[in-house]
Coordinates of C-alpha atoms in Angstrom, one line a residue:
M703 CA 73.4 11.4 -100.9
E704 CA 74.7 14.7 -102.4
N705 CA 71.0 15.8 -102.9
L706 CA 70.6 15.9 -99.0
T707 CA 73.7 17.9 -98.2
K708 CA 71.7 21.1 -97.9
L709 CA 69.5 20.9 -94.9
T710 CA 67.9 24.3 -95.6
P711 CA 64.9 24.1 -97.6
L712 CA 65.1 25.6 -101.1
K713 CA 63.0 28.6 -102.0
Q714 CA 61.1 29.1 -105.2
P715 CA 61.8 29.7 -107.9
I716 CA 63.5 26.0 -107.8
V717 CA 65.0 24.7 -110.9
F718 CA 65.8 21.0 -111.2
E719 CA 68.4 19.4 -113.4
L720 CA 67.5 16.0 -115.0
E721 CA 70.4 13.6 -114.9
S722 CA 68.8 11.7 -118.1
F723 CA 71.1 9.5 -120.1
E724 CA 74.8 9.6 -120.5
V725 CA 75.2 10.0 -124.1
P726 CA 78.4 10.3 -126.0
P727 CA 78.5 13.2 -128.5
D728 CA 79.0 10.8 -131.5
Q729 CA 75.8 8.8 -130.4
A730 CA 73.6 11.8 -129.7
P731 CA 72.5 12.1 -133.4
V732 CA 71.4 8.6 -133.7
L733 CA 69.6 8.5 -130.3
L734 CA 67.9 11.9 -131.4
F735 CA 66.6 10.3 -134.7
L736 CA 65.3 7.3 -132.8
A737 CA 63.5 9.4 -130.1
L738 CA 62.0 11.7 -133.0
F739 CA 61.0 8.6 -135.1
N740 CA 59.4 7.1 -132.1
Y741 CA 57.4 10.2 -131.1
M742 CA 56.3 10.6 -135.0
V743 CA 54.9 7.1 -134.8
V744 CA 53.1 7.9 -131.4
L745 CA 51.7 11.0 -132.9
L746 CA 50.6 9.9 -136.3
A747 CA 49.5 6.5 -135.4
N748 CA 47.2 7.5 -132.5
G749 CA 46.1 10.7 -134.3
L750 CA 45.1 8.6 -137.2
V751 CA 43.1 6.0 -135.0
M752 CA 41.3 8.8 -133.3
S753 CA 40.5 10.6 -136.5
I754 CA 39.1 7.6 -138.2
I755 CA 37.0 6.7 -135.2
V756 CA 35.7 10.4 -135.0
A757 CA 35.2 10.9 -138.6
D758 CA 33.3 7.5 -139.4
R759 CA 30.0 7.4 -137.8
A760 CA 29.8 3.5 -138.4
L761 CA 32.8 3.3 -135.9
H762 CA 30.8 5.1 -133.1
R763 CA 30.5 2.0 -131.0
P764 CA 31.5 1.4 -127.4
M765 CA 34.8 -0.4 -127.8
N766 CA 36.0 1.9 -130.5
V767 CA 35.2 4.9 -128.4
L768 CA 37.3 3.3 -125.6
I769 CA 40.1 2.6 -128.1
C770 CA 39.8 6.4 -129.0
N771 CA 40.2 7.1 -125.2
L772 CA 43.3 4.9 -124.9
A773 CA 45.0 6.5 -128.0
A774 CA 44.5 10.0 -126.3
C775 CA 46.0 8.5 -123.1
D776 CA 49.0 7.2 -125.2
L777 CA 49.4 10.7 -126.7
L778 CA 49.6 12.2 -123.2
G779 CA 52.2 9.7 -122.0
G780 CA 54.4 9.8 -125.0
T781 CA 54.3 13.7 -125.3
A782 CA 55.0 14.3 -121.7
V783 CA 58.3 12.2 -121.8
L784 CA 59.4 12.3 -125.4
I785 CA 59.3 15.9 -126.1
R786 CA 61.6 16.6 -123.0
L787 CA 64.0 13.6 -124.1
I788 CA 64.2 15.1 -127.8
M789 CA 64.8 18.6 -126.3
Y790 CA 67.7 17.1 -124.1
L791 CA 69.3 15.1 -127.0
A792 CA 69.1 18.1 -129.3
T793 CA 70.4 20.8 -127.1
G794 CA 71.9 19.0 -123.9
Q795 CA 69.3 21.1 -122.0
K796 CA 68.9 19.3 -118.5
R797 CA 67.3 22.2 -116.4
I798 CA 63.5 22.1 -115.8
A799 CA 61.6 24.6 -113.8
Y800 CA 59.6 23.4 -110.7
G801 CA 56.2 24.1 -112.3
E802 CA 57.2 22.2 -115.4
A803 CA 58.6 19.1 -113.5
I804 CA 55.3 18.9 -111.5
A805 CA 53.3 19.2 -114.7
Q806 CA 55.5 16.5 -116.4
A807 CA 55.2 14.2 -113.3
F808 CA 51.4 14.6 -113.1
A809 CA 51.1 13.9 -116.9
V810 CA 53.2 10.8 -116.5
H811 CA 51.3 9.5 -113.5
T812 CA 48.0 10.3 -115.0
Y813 CA 49.1 8.3 -118.2
G814 CA 49.8 5.3 -116.1
A815 CA 46.8 5.3 -113.9
A816 CA 44.4 6.1 -117.0
V817 CA 45.9 3.2 -119.0
Q818 CA 44.8 0.9 -116.3
T819 CA 41.3 2.4 -115.7
I820 CA 40.7 2.4 -119.4
L821 CA 41.8 -1.2 -120.0
A822 CA 39.6 -2.3 -117.1
T823 CA 36.5 -0.4 -118.7
M824 CA 37.5 -2.2 -122.1
A825 CA 37.7 -5.6 -120.2
Y826 CA 34.1 -5.1 -118.7
D827 CA 32.8 -4.1 -122.2
R828 CA 34.2 -7.3 -123.7
Y829 CA 32.6 -9.2 -120.8
L830 CA 29.3 -7.8 -121.7
A831 CA 29.9 -8.3 -125.5
V832 CA 30.7 -12.0 -125.1
C833 CA 28.6 -13.2 -122.0
E834 CA 25.6 -10.9 -122.6
P835 CA 25.4 -10.7 -126.3
L836 CA 21.6 -10.4 -126.6
R837 CA 21.4 -7.6 -123.7
Y838 CA 24.8 -5.9 -124.8
H839 CA 23.1 -2.9 -126.4
A840 CA 20.5 -2.5 -123.7
L841 CA 23.3 -2.5 -121.0
M842 CA 25.9 -0.7 -122.8
T843 CA 23.8 2.5 -123.8
P844 CA 25.2 5.6 -125.0
A845 CA 24.7 7.2 -121.5
R846 CA 26.4 4.2 -119.9
L847 CA 29.4 4.2 -122.3
L848 CA 29.8 8.0 -121.6
F849 CA 29.7 7.3 -117.8
S850 CA 32.2 4.6 -118.3
W851 CA 34.9 6.3 -120.1
V852 CA 34.4 9.6 -118.0
L853 CA 34.5 7.4 -114.7
A854 CA 37.8 5.9 -116.0
W855 CA 39.4 9.3 -116.4
V856 CA 38.1 10.8 -113.2
V857 CA 39.3 7.6 -111.2
A858 CA 42.7 8.1 -112.7
L859 CA 42.9 11.9 -112.1
L860 CA 41.3 11.6 -108.6
C861 CA 44.0 9.1 -107.7
I862 CA 46.8 11.2 -109.0
G863 CA 45.4 14.4 -107.7
V864 CA 45.3 13.1 -104.1
L865 CA 48.8 11.8 -104.6
F866 CA 50.1 15.2 -105.6
A867 CA 48.0 17.0 -103.1
L868 CA 49.8 15.0 -100.4
N869 CA 53.4 15.4 -101.7
V870 CA 53.5 18.8 -103.4
G871 CA 54.9 21.4 -101.2
T872 CA 57.3 19.0 -99.3
P873 CA 60.4 21.0 -98.4
L874 CA 63.1 20.2 -100.8
C875 CA 66.9 20.2 -100.3
G876 CA 68.3 19.1 -103.6
T877 CA 67.9 19.7 -107.4
V878 CA 69.4 16.9 -109.1
I879 CA 66.7 14.4 -110.4
K880 CA 68.5 11.1 -111.4
H881 CA 65.9 10.0 -113.8
V882 CA 65.0 10.6 -117.6
Y883 CA 61.8 12.4 -116.6
C884 CA 60.2 13.9 -113.6
S885 CA 58.1 11.6 -111.5
N886 CA 56.6 11.9 -107.9
R887 CA 59.1 9.5 -106.6
S888 CA 62.1 11.1 -108.1
I889 CA 61.1 14.6 -106.6
L890 CA 60.5 13.1 -103.2
Y891 CA 63.9 11.7 -103.2
L892 CA 64.9 15.3 -102.7
A893 CA 63.1 15.9 -99.6
C894 CA 64.8 17.3 -96.7
E895 CA 63.6 15.1 -94.0
P896 CA 64.2 11.3 -94.6
T897 CA 61.4 10.4 -92.3
S898 CA 58.9 12.4 -94.0
K899 CA 60.3 11.3 -97.3
Y900 CA 59.7 7.5 -96.6
Q901 CA 56.3 8.2 -95.2
R902 CA 55.2 10.0 -98.3
M903 CA 56.7 7.2 -100.6
L904 CA 54.8 4.7 -98.4
C905 CA 51.7 6.8 -99.2
T906 CA 52.5 6.9 -102.8
N907 CA 53.1 3.1 -103.0
F908 CA 49.9 2.4 -101.3
N909 CA 47.8 4.7 -103.8
V910 CA 49.4 2.9 -106.7
I911 CA 48.8 -0.5 -105.5
I912 CA 45.2 0.1 -104.5
S913 CA 44.4 1.6 -107.9
S914 CA 46.4 -1.2 -109.7
L915 CA 44.7 -3.9 -107.7
G916 CA 41.3 -2.6 -108.1
C917 CA 41.9 -2.5 -112.1
F918 CA 43.5 -5.9 -112.1
L919 CA 40.5 -7.3 -110.2
V920 CA 38.0 -6.0 -112.8
I921 CA 40.0 -7.4 -115.7
A922 CA 40.4 -10.7 -114.1
F923 CA 36.8 -10.8 -113.2
S924 CA 35.9 -10.1 -116.8
Y925 CA 38.1 -12.6 -118.5
I926 CA 37.4 -15.5 -115.8
K927 CA 33.7 -15.0 -116.9
I928 CA 34.6 -14.9 -120.6
L929 CA 36.7 -18.1 -120.2
H930 CA 33.8 -19.7 -118.3
A931 CA 31.4 -18.9 -121.0
C932 CA 33.8 -20.4 -123.8
I933 CA 34.2 -23.7 -121.7
K934 CA 30.5 -23.9 -121.1
N935 CA 29.9 -23.4 -124.8
S936 CA 32.7 -25.7 -125.9
N937 CA 30.9 -26.9 -128.8
D938 CA 30.0 -23.6 -130.0
G939 CA 32.9 -22.7 -132.5
T940 CA 31.2 -19.2 -133.3
M941 CA 31.3 -18.3 -129.7
R942 CA 35.0 -19.2 -129.3
R943 CA 35.9 -17.3 -132.5
K944 CA 33.9 -14.3 -131.3
A945 CA 35.6 -14.2 -127.8
F946 CA 39.0 -14.4 -129.6
Q947 CA 38.1 -11.6 -132.0
T948 CA 36.8 -9.2 -129.4
C949 CA 39.3 -9.9 -126.6
A950 CA 42.7 -10.8 -128.4
S951 CA 43.8 -7.1 -129.1
H952 CA 42.8 -6.0 -125.6
L953 CA 44.7 -8.9 -124.0
V954 CA 47.9 -8.3 -126.0
I955 CA 48.0 -4.6 -125.0
Y956 CA 47.4 -5.4 -121.3
L957 CA 50.1 -8.0 -121.4
I958 CA 52.5 -5.4 -123.0
Y959 CA 51.7 -3.0 -120.2
Q960 CA 52.2 -5.6 -117.6
I961 CA 55.5 -6.7 -119.1
G962 CA 56.7 -3.3 -119.2
S963 CA 56.0 -2.8 -115.5
T964 CA 57.6 -6.1 -114.5
I965 CA 60.8 -5.0 -116.3
I966 CA 60.9 -1.8 -114.7
I967 CA 60.6 -3.6 -111.2
L968 CA 63.0 -6.1 -112.0
S969 CA 65.7 -3.6 -113.5
Q970 CA 65.8 -1.8 -110.3
R971 CA 66.8 -5.0 -108.4
F972 CA 70.0 -5.4 -110.5
T973 CA 72.4 -2.9 -108.7
S974 CA 75.2 -3.9 -111.1
A975 CA 73.3 -2.8 -114.2
S976 CA 74.5 0.4 -116.0
P977 CA 72.4 3.5 -115.0
N978 CA 71.8 4.0 -118.6
L979 CA 70.1 0.6 -119.0
K980 CA 68.0 1.1 -115.9
K981 CA 66.7 4.5 -117.2
F982 CA 66.2 2.9 -120.7
F983 CA 63.9 0.1 -119.0
S984 CA 62.1 2.7 -117.0
I985 CA 60.9 4.6 -120.1
L986 CA 59.9 1.4 -122.1
I987 CA 56.4 1.4 -120.8
I988 CA 56.0 5.1 -121.9
I989 CA 57.5 4.9 -125.2
I990 CA 56.7 1.4 -126.6
P991 CA 52.9 0.8 -125.7
P992 CA 52.0 4.3 -127.1
A993 CA 53.6 3.3 -130.4
V994 CA 52.5 -0.2 -130.7
N995 CA 48.9 0.0 -129.5
P996 CA 47.4 1.8 -132.5
V997 CA 49.1 -0.8 -134.7
I998 CA 47.8 -3.7 -132.8
Y999 CA 44.0 -2.3 -133.0
G1000 CA 44.7 -1.3 -136.6
L1001 CA 45.6 -4.8 -137.6
V1002 CA 43.3 -6.7 -135.3
T1003 CA 40.1 -4.7 -135.3
K1004 CA 38.4 -5.5 -138.6
E1005 CA 36.2 -2.3 -138.4
L1006 CA 39.1 0.0 -138.1
R1007 CA 41.1 -1.8 -140.8
T1008 CA 38.3 -1.6 -143.2
S1009 CA 37.7 2.1 -142.5
L1010 CA 41.3 2.8 -143.0
L1011 CA 41.4 1.1 -146.3
K1012 CA 38.3 2.7 -147.4
L1013 CA 39.8 6.1 -146.6
V1014 CA 43.1 5.2 -148.5
K1015 CA 41.0 4.1 -151.5
T1016 CA 38.9 7.3 -151.4
K1017 CA 42.0 9.4 -151.3
K1018 CA 43.5 7.7 -154.3
H1019 CA 40.2 8.0 -156.1
C1020 CA 40.0 11.7 -155.4
G1021 CA 43.5 12.4 -156.3
K1022 CA 43.0 10.7 -159.7
C1023 CA 40.0 12.8 -160.5
G1024 CA 41.2 15.9 -159.2
K1025 CA 38.6 16.6 -156.6
N1026 CA 39.2 18.0 -153.2
V1027 CA 39.9 14.9 -150.9
Y1028 CA 37.8 16.1 -148.0
L1029 CA 34.7 16.9 -149.9
C1030 CA 35.0 13.5 -151.8
I1031 CA 35.1 11.8 -148.4
L1032 CA 32.2 13.6 -147.1
K1033 CA 30.2 12.4 -150.1

């Protein structure tokens, strides 16, 4: 309630203070190392996946292009949260300007929305690949592929844009954000008028539920159709194997995201849990999937794995013969 004691709206420039984790001085170096390591994994793994797909023309296929978009989305979410967390653990800096807070909140929400829209697009692509194999290339043309991934980003940005357009500019009477990062909800908790605050939060929740439900319906429809096709062709072992190979990695990543979302919701229900534990659970969905997703696709997707091994072998060969690595790769 201390955030609502001042009833006079604050004037710009507003500077917030992130409550973040309560870290004992002797544990800060360990947590700083873990945060840096996590960000390096996110940066290098997703960067490597994107570089391989862009560089290898043989990988310019619909699913791989969508994987590239997912990697870009993971970089957005991981960078938005981990950079600020690393800065706090390294310097103890909790203050964040209003503009930076809005930018971080917008990036985090865009990550959450874009992950769902991209996964929904990937599910539809898998449906076409398994259920319409003979018409797949006719249905998923380069133009339609471009439209699909652009639409995924546009829908995510539109949902978040509407959300922030409704809530940015709300009169604020507090500056302490009780979270590890800035979000639309955490900023709205500082609103001067409780009635307005709850009305805007209701609008926020409605927006999130509608977008999440829409993506879930697309994914559910796609996999129900895939399951039906597998049951219909139960005697076709090739069909089942193809379905598993094309859908396994996507399903694992979607389940990781849903499990992370469920953990966030459940952790808020336990009032007796420590604040640090609740904050840790709340960032799991932003720090774990971006680090795990490229590893899953690198191990499961045969094309990516083959291209990566080819790249490693090429570099070793070029290193032994003393040639320029990039010229050697181009050859």
